[in-house]
PDB file of N, CA and C in Angstrom:
ATOM      1  N   ILE A   1      10.912  85.870  -0.676  1.00 53.00           N
ATOM      2  CA  ILE A   1      10.089  86.355  -1.771  1.00 53.00           C
ATOM      3  C   ILE A   1      10.806  87.556  -2.381  1.00 53.00           C
ATOM      4  N   SER A   2      11.025  87.495  -3.667  1.00 53.00           N
ATOM      5  CA  SER A   2      11.741  88.578  -4.330  1.00 53.00           C
ATOM      6  C   SER A   2      10.751  89.615  -4.857  1.00 53.00           C
ATOM      7  N   PRO A   3      11.186  90.866  -4.931  1.00 72.00           N
ATOM      8  CA  PRO A   3      10.293  91.913  -5.401  1.00 72.00           C
ATOM      9  C   PRO A   3      10.005  91.879  -6.904  1.00 72.00           C
ATOM     10  N   SER A   4      10.829  91.188  -7.670  1.00 83.00           N
ATOM     11  CA  SER A   4      10.572  91.121  -9.112  1.00 83.00           C
ATOM     12  C   SER A   4      11.057  89.791  -9.661  1.00 83.00           C
ATOM     13  N   PRO A   5      10.476  89.344 -10.769  1.00 83.00           N
ATOM     14  CA  PRO A   5      10.938  88.095 -11.385  1.00 83.00           C
ATOM     15  C   PRO A   5      12.401  88.162 -11.810  1.00 83.00           C
ATOM     16  N   THR A   6      12.864  89.321 -12.235  1.00 84.00           N
ATOM     17  CA  THR A   6      14.256  89.458 -12.680  1.00 84.00           C
ATOM     18  C   THR A   6      15.225  89.164 -11.539  1.00 84.00           C
ATOM     19  N   ILE A   7      14.930  89.682 -10.361  1.00 86.00           N
ATOM     20  CA  ILE A   7      15.793  89.426  -9.198  1.00 86.00           C
ATOM     21  C   ILE A   7      15.731  87.950  -8.830  1.00 86.00           C
ATOM     22  N   GLY A   8      14.553  87.362  -8.880  1.00 83.00           N
ATOM     23  CA  GLY A   8      14.408  85.938  -8.583  1.00 83.00           C
ATOM     24  C   GLY A   8      15.177  85.064  -9.567  1.00 83.00           C
ATOM     25  N   ILE A   9      15.118  85.410 -10.845  1.00 84.00           N
ATOM     26  CA  ILE A   9      15.845  84.655 -11.874  1.00 84.00           C
ATOM     27  C   ILE A   9      17.348  84.785 -11.650  1.00 84.00           C
ATOM     28  N   ALA A  10      17.811  86.000 -11.363  1.00 84.00           N
ATOM     29  CA  ALA A  10      19.241  86.227 -11.128  1.00 84.00           C
ATOM     30  C   ALA A  10      19.720  85.467  -9.892  1.00 84.00           C
ATOM     31  N   LEU A  11      18.956  85.504  -8.814  1.00 85.00           N
ATOM     32  CA  LEU A  11      19.340  84.777  -7.599  1.00 85.00           C
ATOM     33  C   LEU A  11      19.334  83.271  -7.828  1.00 85.00           C
ATOM     34  N   SER A  12      18.355  82.791  -8.563  1.00 85.00           N
ATOM     35  CA  SER A  12      18.301  81.366  -8.865  1.00 85.00           C
ATOM     36  C   SER A  12      19.507  80.936  -9.685  1.00 85.00           C
ATOM     37  N   GLY A  13      19.872  81.732 -10.686  1.00 82.00           N
ATOM     38  CA  GLY A  13      21.059  81.435 -11.489  1.00 82.00           C
ATOM     39  C   GLY A  13      22.321  81.442 -10.647  1.00 82.00           C
ATOM     40  N   LEU A  14      22.426  82.389  -9.712  1.00 82.00           N
ATOM     41  CA  LEU A  14      23.584  82.461  -8.827  1.00 82.00           C
ATOM     42  C   LEU A  14      23.665  81.233  -7.918  1.00 82.00           C
ATOM     43  N   ILE A  15      22.551  80.837  -7.347  1.00 83.00           N
ATOM     44  CA  ILE A  15      22.524  79.652  -6.483  1.00 83.00           C
ATOM     45  C   ILE A  15      22.873  78.401  -7.279  1.00 83.00           C
ATOM     46  N   PHE A  16      22.346  78.289  -8.480  1.00 81.00           N
ATOM     47  CA  PHE A  16      22.670  77.166  -9.370  1.00 81.00           C
ATOM     48  C   PHE A  16      24.179  77.135  -9.615  1.00 81.00           C
ATOM     49  N   GLY A  17      24.759  78.287  -9.905  1.00 76.00           N
ATOM     50  CA  GLY A  17      26.195  78.377 -10.152  1.00 76.00           C
ATOM     51  C   GLY A  17      27.017  78.011  -8.933  1.00 76.00           C
ATOM     52  N   LEU A  18      26.629  78.507  -7.768  1.00 74.00           N
ATOM     53  CA  LEU A  18      27.372  78.193  -6.544  1.00 74.00           C
ATOM     54  C   LEU A  18      27.314  76.703  -6.223  1.00 74.00           C
ATOM     55  N   TYR A  19      26.162  76.100  -6.432  1.00 76.00           N
ATOM     56  CA  TYR A  19      26.034  74.663  -6.191  1.00 76.00           C
ATOM     57  C   TYR A  19      26.959  73.863  -7.105  1.00 76.00           C
ATOM     58  N   HIS A  20      27.037  74.259  -8.362  1.00 73.00           N
ATOM     59  CA  HIS A  20      27.848  73.520  -9.324  1.00 73.00           C
ATOM     60  C   HIS A  20      29.348  73.775  -9.175  1.00 73.00           C
ATOM     61  N   LEU A  21      29.743  74.754  -8.393  1.00 68.00           N
ATOM     62  CA  LEU A  21      31.169  74.972  -8.144  1.00 68.00           C
ATOM     63  C   LEU A  21      31.812  73.766  -7.469  1.00 68.00           C
ATOM     64  N   SER A  22      31.034  73.026  -6.691  1.00 65.00           N
ATOM     65  CA  SER A  22      31.587  71.866  -5.987  1.00 65.00           C
ATOM     66  C   SER A  22      32.068  70.793  -6.954  1.00 65.00           C
ATOM     67  N   TYR A  23      31.513  70.739  -8.143  1.00 63.00           N
ATOM     68  CA  TYR A  23      31.919  69.733  -9.117  1.00 63.00           C
ATOM     69  C   TYR A  23      33.205  70.084  -9.855  1.00 63.00           C
ATOM     70  N   SER A  24      33.566  71.344  -9.878  1.00 55.00           N
ATOM     71  CA  SER A  24      34.718  71.768 -10.668  1.00 55.00           C
ATOM     72  C   SER A  24      36.021  71.165 -10.167  1.00 55.00           C
ATOM     73  N   SER A  25      36.125  70.908  -8.873  1.00 55.00           N
ATOM     74  CA  SER A  25      37.378  70.371  -8.344  1.00 55.00           C
ATOM     75  C   SER A  25      37.607  68.930  -8.772  1.00 55.00           C
ATOM     76  N   LEU A  26      36.578  68.281  -9.255  1.00 56.00           N
ATOM     77  CA  LEU A  26      36.716  66.885  -9.660  1.00 56.00           C
ATOM     78  C   LEU A  26      37.386  66.724 -11.010  1.00 56.00           C
ATOM     79  N   TRP A  27      37.266  67.698 -11.895  1.00 57.00           N
ATOM     80  CA  TRP A  27      37.752  67.481 -13.250  1.00 57.00           C
ATOM     81  C   TRP A  27      38.583  68.598 -13.847  1.00 57.00           C
ATOM     82  N   LEU A  28      38.734  69.695 -13.147  1.00 60.00           N
ATOM     83  CA  LEU A  28      39.561  70.768 -13.685  1.00 60.00           C
ATOM     84  C   LEU A  28      40.850  70.915 -12.893  1.00 60.00           C
ATOM     85  N   ASN A  29      41.954  70.990 -13.572  1.00 70.00           N
ATOM     86  CA  ASN A  29      43.240  71.181 -12.926  1.00 70.00           C
ATOM     87  C   ASN A  29      43.624  72.660 -13.051  1.00 70.00           C
ATOM     88  N   LEU A  30      42.867  73.512 -12.382  1.00 68.00           N
ATOM     89  CA  LEU A  30      43.104  74.948 -12.408  1.00 68.00           C
ATOM     90  C   LEU A  30      43.290  75.460 -10.988  1.00 68.00           C
ATOM     91  N   THR A  31      43.808  76.648 -10.880  1.00 74.00           N
ATOM     92  CA  THR A  31      43.893  77.274  -9.563  1.00 74.00           C
ATOM     93  C   THR A  31      42.479  77.612  -9.092  1.00 74.00           C
ATOM     94  N   VAL A  32      42.331  77.792  -7.814  1.00 70.00           N
ATOM     95  CA  VAL A  32      41.005  78.059  -7.246  1.00 70.00           C
ATOM     96  C   VAL A  32      40.364  79.312  -7.852  1.00 70.00           C
ATOM     97  N   PRO A  33      41.084  80.433  -7.979  1.00 76.00           N
ATOM     98  CA  PRO A  33      40.420  81.596  -8.586  1.00 76.00           C
ATOM     99  C   PRO A  33      39.924  81.344 -10.009  1.00 76.00           C
ATOM    100  N   LEU A  34      40.705  80.601 -10.805  1.00 74.00           N
ATOM    101  CA  LEU A  34      40.252  80.302 -12.161  1.00 74.00           C
ATOM    102  C   LEU A  34      39.042  79.377 -12.159  1.00 74.00           C
ATOM    103  N   LYS A  35      39.015  78.407 -11.241  1.00 70.00           N
ATOM    104  CA  LYS A  35      37.837  77.538 -11.129  1.00 70.00           C
ATOM    105  C   LYS A  35      36.607  78.365 -10.784  1.00 70.00           C
ATOM    106  N   LEU A  36      36.762  79.250  -9.810  1.00 72.00           N
ATOM    107  CA  LEU A  36      35.637  80.082  -9.405  1.00 72.00           C
ATOM    108  C   LEU A  36      35.148  80.930 -10.567  1.00 72.00           C
ATOM    109  N   TYR A  37      36.078  81.461 -11.327  1.00 75.00           N
ATOM    110  CA  TYR A  37      35.699  82.311 -12.452  1.00 75.00           C
ATOM    111  C   TYR A  37      35.002  81.517 -13.546  1.00 75.00           C
ATOM    112  N   TRP A  38      35.652  80.499 -14.076  1.00 72.00           N
ATOM    113  CA  TRP A  38      35.101  79.793 -15.226  1.00 72.00           C
ATOM    114  C   TRP A  38      33.874  78.966 -14.899  1.00 72.00           C
ATOM    115  N   ILE A  39      33.948  78.156 -13.861  1.00 69.00           N
ATOM    116  CA  ILE A  39      32.789  77.323 -13.524  1.00 69.00           C
ATOM    117  C   ILE A  39      31.653  78.188 -13.022  1.00 69.00           C
ATOM    118  N   GLY A  40      31.979  79.190 -12.207  1.00 71.00           N
ATOM    119  CA  GLY A  40      30.936  80.092 -11.722  1.00 71.00           C
ATOM    120  C   GLY A  40      30.260  80.817 -12.862  1.00 71.00           C
ATOM    121  N   LEU A  41      31.049  81.341 -13.775  1.00 79.00           N
ATOM    122  CA  LEU A  41      30.504  82.071 -14.913  1.00 79.00           C
ATOM    123  C   LEU A  41      29.629  81.164 -15.781  1.00 79.00           C
ATOM    124  N   ILE A  42      30.133  79.995 -16.092  1.00 79.00           N
ATOM    125  CA  ILE A  42      29.393  79.059 -16.942  1.00 79.00           C
ATOM    126  C   ILE A  42      28.122  78.579 -16.242  1.00 79.00           C
ATOM    127  N   ALA A  43      28.238  78.198 -14.981  1.00 77.00           N
ATOM    128  CA  ALA A  43      27.076  77.666 -14.265  1.00 77.00           C
ATOM    129  C   ALA A  43      26.012  78.735 -14.047  1.00 77.00           C
ATOM    130  N   VAL A  44      26.423  79.937 -13.699  1.00 80.00           N
ATOM    131  CA  VAL A  44      25.437  81.007 -13.529  1.00 80.00           C
ATOM    132  C   VAL A  44      24.782  81.327 -14.873  1.00 80.00           C
ATOM    133  N   ALA A  45      25.579  81.371 -15.924  1.00 83.00           N
ATOM    134  CA  ALA A  45      25.035  81.666 -17.251  1.00 83.00           C
ATOM    135  C   ALA A  45      24.058  80.595 -17.716  1.00 83.00           C
ATOM    136  N   THR A  46      24.266  79.350 -17.312  1.00 83.00           N
ATOM    137  CA  THR A  46      23.304  78.304 -17.691  1.00 83.00           C
ATOM    138  C   THR A  46      22.142  78.226 -16.710  1.00 83.00           C
ATOM    139  N   GLY A  47      22.344  78.630 -15.490  1.00 85.00           N
ATOM    140  CA  GLY A  47      21.262  78.597 -14.509  1.00 85.00           C
ATOM    141  C   GLY A  47      20.183  79.629 -14.772  1.00 85.00           C
ATOM    142  N   ILE A  48      20.569  80.753 -15.323  1.00 87.00           N
ATOM    143  CA  ILE A  48      19.605  81.823 -15.580  1.00 87.00           C
ATOM    144  C   ILE A  48      18.520  81.390 -16.578  1.00 87.00           C
ATOM    145  N   PRO A  49      18.863  80.755 -17.713  1.00 89.00           N
ATOM    146  CA  PRO A  49      17.781  80.303 -18.616  1.00 89.00           C
ATOM    147  C   PRO A  49      16.848  79.264 -17.977  1.00 89.00           C
ATOM    148  N   TYR A  50      17.388  78.394 -17.124  1.00 88.00           N
ATOM    149  CA  TYR A  50      16.529  77.419 -16.447  1.00 88.00           C
ATOM    150  C   TYR A  50      15.541  78.135 -15.522  1.00 88.00           C
ATOM    151  N   ALA A  51      16.021  79.140 -14.811  1.00 89.00           N
ATOM    152  CA  ALA A  51      15.135  79.919 -13.944  1.00 89.00           C
ATOM    153  C   ALA A  51      14.107  80.687 -14.765  1.00 89.00           C
ATOM    154  N   PHE A  52      14.531  81.214 -15.914  1.00 90.00           N
ATOM    155  CA  PHE A  52      13.611  81.923 -16.799  1.00 90.00           C
ATOM    156  C   PHE A  52      12.511  80.982 -17.298  1.00 90.00           C
ATOM    157  N   LEU A  53      12.902  79.766 -17.692  1.00 92.00           N
ATOM    158  CA  LEU A  53      11.904  78.775 -18.118  1.00 92.00           C
ATOM    159  C   LEU A  53      10.893  78.509 -17.019  1.00 92.00           C
ATOM    160  N   TYR A  54      11.396  78.349 -15.801  1.00 89.00           N
ATOM    161  CA  TYR A  54      10.487  78.114 -14.679  1.00 89.00           C
ATOM    162  C   TYR A  54       9.545  79.299 -14.479  1.00 89.00           C
ATOM    163  N   SER A  55      10.080  80.517 -14.566  1.00 89.00           N
ATOM    164  CA  SER A  55       9.238  81.690 -14.337  1.00 89.00           C
ATOM    165  C   SER A  55       8.144  81.829 -15.397  1.00 89.00           C
ATOM    166  N   LYS A  56       8.418  81.376 -16.611  1.00 91.00           N
ATOM    167  CA  LYS A  56       7.432  81.480 -17.681  1.00 91.00           C
ATOM    168  C   LYS A  56       6.414  80.345 -17.658  1.00 91.00           C
ATOM    169  N   THR A  57       6.857  79.132 -17.290  1.00 93.00           N
ATOM    170  CA  THR A  57       5.955  77.977 -17.344  1.00 93.00           C
ATOM    171  C   THR A  57       5.314  77.653 -15.999  1.00 93.00           C
ATOM    172  N   LYS A  58       5.912  78.159 -14.920  1.00 91.00           N
ATOM    173  CA  LYS A  58       5.444  77.884 -13.548  1.00 91.00           C
ATOM    174  C   LYS A  58       5.459  76.394 -13.216  1.00 91.00           C
ATOM    175  N   THR A  59       6.342  75.660 -13.906  1.00 92.00           N
ATOM    176  CA  THR A  59       6.537  74.249 -13.611  1.00 92.00           C
ATOM    177  C   THR A  59       8.018  73.919 -13.759  1.00 92.00           C
ATOM    178  N   ILE A  60       8.499  73.039 -12.926  1.00 90.00           N
ATOM    179  CA  ILE A  60       9.907  72.656 -12.952  1.00 90.00           C
ATOM    180  C   ILE A  60      10.207  71.732 -14.130  1.00 90.00           C
ATOM    181  N   GLY A  61       9.170  71.150 -14.718  1.00 94.00           N
ATOM    182  CA  GLY A  61       9.343  70.188 -15.803  1.00 94.00           C
ATOM    183  C   GLY A  61      10.100  70.732 -16.996  1.00 94.00           C
ATOM    184  N   ALA A  62       9.784  71.933 -17.428  1.00 93.00           N
ATOM    185  CA  ALA A  62      10.461  72.515 -18.589  1.00 93.00           C
ATOM    186  C   ALA A  62      11.950  72.708 -18.308  1.00 93.00           C
ATOM    187  N   SER A  63      12.270  73.166 -17.113  1.00 91.00           N
ATOM    188  CA  SER A  63      13.673  73.351 -16.743  1.00 91.00           C
ATOM    189  C   SER A  63      14.400  72.014 -16.664  1.00 91.00           C
ATOM    190  N   LEU A  64      13.753  71.012 -16.114  1.00 91.00           N
ATOM    191  CA  LEU A  64      14.374  69.688 -16.019  1.00 91.00           C
ATOM    192  C   LEU A  64      14.610  69.078 -17.395  1.00 91.00           C
ATOM    193  N   ILE A  65      13.684  69.268 -18.296  1.00 94.00           N
ATOM    194  CA  ILE A  65      13.860  68.756 -19.664  1.00 94.00           C
ATOM    195  C   ILE A  65      15.024  69.477 -20.338  1.00 94.00           C
ATOM    196  N   ALA A  66      15.085  70.799 -20.204  1.00 92.00           N
ATOM    197  CA  ALA A  66      16.191  71.562 -20.804  1.00 92.00           C
ATOM    198  C   ALA A  66      17.528  71.139 -20.199  1.00 92.00           C
ATOM    199  N   TYR A  67      17.557  70.949 -18.887  1.00 89.00           N
ATOM    200  CA  TYR A  67      18.770  70.514 -18.194  1.00 89.00           C
ATOM    201  C   TYR A  67      19.200  69.129 -18.689  1.00 89.00           C
ATOM    202  N   SER A  68      18.239  68.239 -18.829  1.00 92.00           N
ATOM    203  CA  SER A  68      18.530  66.877 -19.305  1.00 92.00           C
ATOM    204  C   SER A  68      19.039  66.887 -20.743  1.00 92.00           C
ATOM    205  N   VAL A  69      18.406  67.674 -21.597  1.00 93.00           N
ATOM    206  CA  VAL A  69      18.848  67.770 -22.991  1.00 93.00           C
ATOM    207  C   VAL A  69      20.276  68.301 -23.060  1.00 93.00           C
ATOM    208  N   ALA A  70      20.588  69.291 -22.244  1.00 87.00           N
ATOM    209  CA  ALA A  70      21.947  69.853 -22.228  1.00 87.00           C
ATOM    210  C   ALA A  70      22.957  68.793 -21.805  1.00 87.00           C
ATOM    211  N   HIS A  71      22.658  68.055 -20.754  1.00 84.00           N
ATOM    212  CA  HIS A  71      23.597  67.036 -20.281  1.00 84.00           C
ATOM    213  C   HIS A  71      23.728  65.864 -21.249  1.00 84.00           C
ATOM    214  N   ILE A  72      22.639  65.444 -21.832  1.00 91.00           N
ATOM    215  CA  ILE A  72      22.703  64.362 -22.814  1.00 91.00           C
ATOM    216  C   ILE A  72      23.494  64.802 -24.030  1.00 91.00           C
ATOM    217  N   SER A  73      23.315  66.057 -24.450  1.00 89.00           N
ATOM    218  CA  SER A  73      24.085  66.583 -25.583  1.00 89.00           C
ATOM    219  C   SER A  73      25.576  66.601 -25.278  1.00 89.00           C
ATOM    220  N   ILE A  74      25.939  67.055 -24.096  1.00 81.00           N
ATOM    221  CA  ILE A  74      27.352  67.088 -23.697  1.00 81.00           C
ATOM    222  C   ILE A  74      27.920  65.672 -23.632  1.00 81.00           C
ATOM    223  N   LEU A  75      27.162  64.751 -23.073  1.00 84.00           N
ATOM    224  CA  LEU A  75      27.609  63.361 -23.001  1.00 84.00           C
ATOM    225  C   LEU A  75      27.794  62.787 -24.404  1.00 84.00           C
ATOM    226  N   TRP A  76      26.838  63.008 -25.270  1.00 88.00           N
ATOM    227  CA  TRP A  76      26.902  62.514 -26.649  1.00 88.00           C
ATOM    228  C   TRP A  76      28.139  63.061 -27.360  1.00 88.00           C
ATOM    229  N   ILE A  77      28.359  64.356 -27.245  1.00 86.00           N
ATOM    230  CA  ILE A  77      29.504  64.992 -27.885  1.00 86.00           C
ATOM    231  C   ILE A  77      30.813  64.434 -27.334  1.00 86.00           C
ATOM    232  N   SER A  78      30.894  64.286 -26.010  1.00 80.00           N
ATOM    233  CA  SER A  78      32.137  63.790 -25.411  1.00 80.00           C
ATOM    234  C   SER A  78      32.403  62.331 -25.755  1.00 80.00           C
ATOM    235  N   LEU A  79      31.362  61.538 -25.916  1.00 85.00           N
ATOM    236  CA  LEU A  79      31.546  60.124 -26.258  1.00 85.00           C
ATOM    237  C   LEU A  79      31.933  59.916 -27.711  1.00 85.00           C
ATOM    238  N   PHE A  80      31.365  60.721 -28.607  1.00 83.00           N
ATOM    239  CA  PHE A  80      31.547  60.455 -30.025  1.00 83.00           C
ATOM    240  C   PHE A  80      32.424  61.441 -30.784  1.00 83.00           C
ATOM    241  N   SER A  81      32.992  62.404 -30.084  1.00 78.00           N
ATOM    242  CA  SER A  81      33.844  63.353 -30.792  1.00 78.00           C
ATOM    243  C   SER A  81      35.332  63.099 -30.575  1.00 78.00           C
ATOM    244  N   GLY A  82      35.658  62.175 -29.699  1.00 70.00           N
ATOM    245  CA  GLY A  82      37.051  61.859 -29.422  1.00 70.00           C
ATOM    246  C   GLY A  82      37.726  62.863 -28.511  1.00 70.00           C
ATOM    247  N   ILE A  83      36.947  63.667 -27.822  1.00 59.00           N
ATOM    248  CA  ILE A  83      37.529  64.649 -26.894  1.00 59.00           C
ATOM    249  C   ILE A  83      38.008  63.956 -25.649  1.00 59.00           C
TER     250      ILE A  83
END
């Protein structure tokens, strides 16, 4: 139990980022420190808004919808932009 919502949101974002670090080795050809920096930074930065959504709505649904929209958008862009 965290003493404040801000600490809980920050910890949730950090845990989200650490979990997603495992995926970076599958598609990035970078050194380990660079993977930790970029994927960690990006994943933590995206995990914080999901935790904030949860703290405001008190339901995981809003975070899951936002997460799904983000992934579908990335998939759409990667499929149709020629990247």
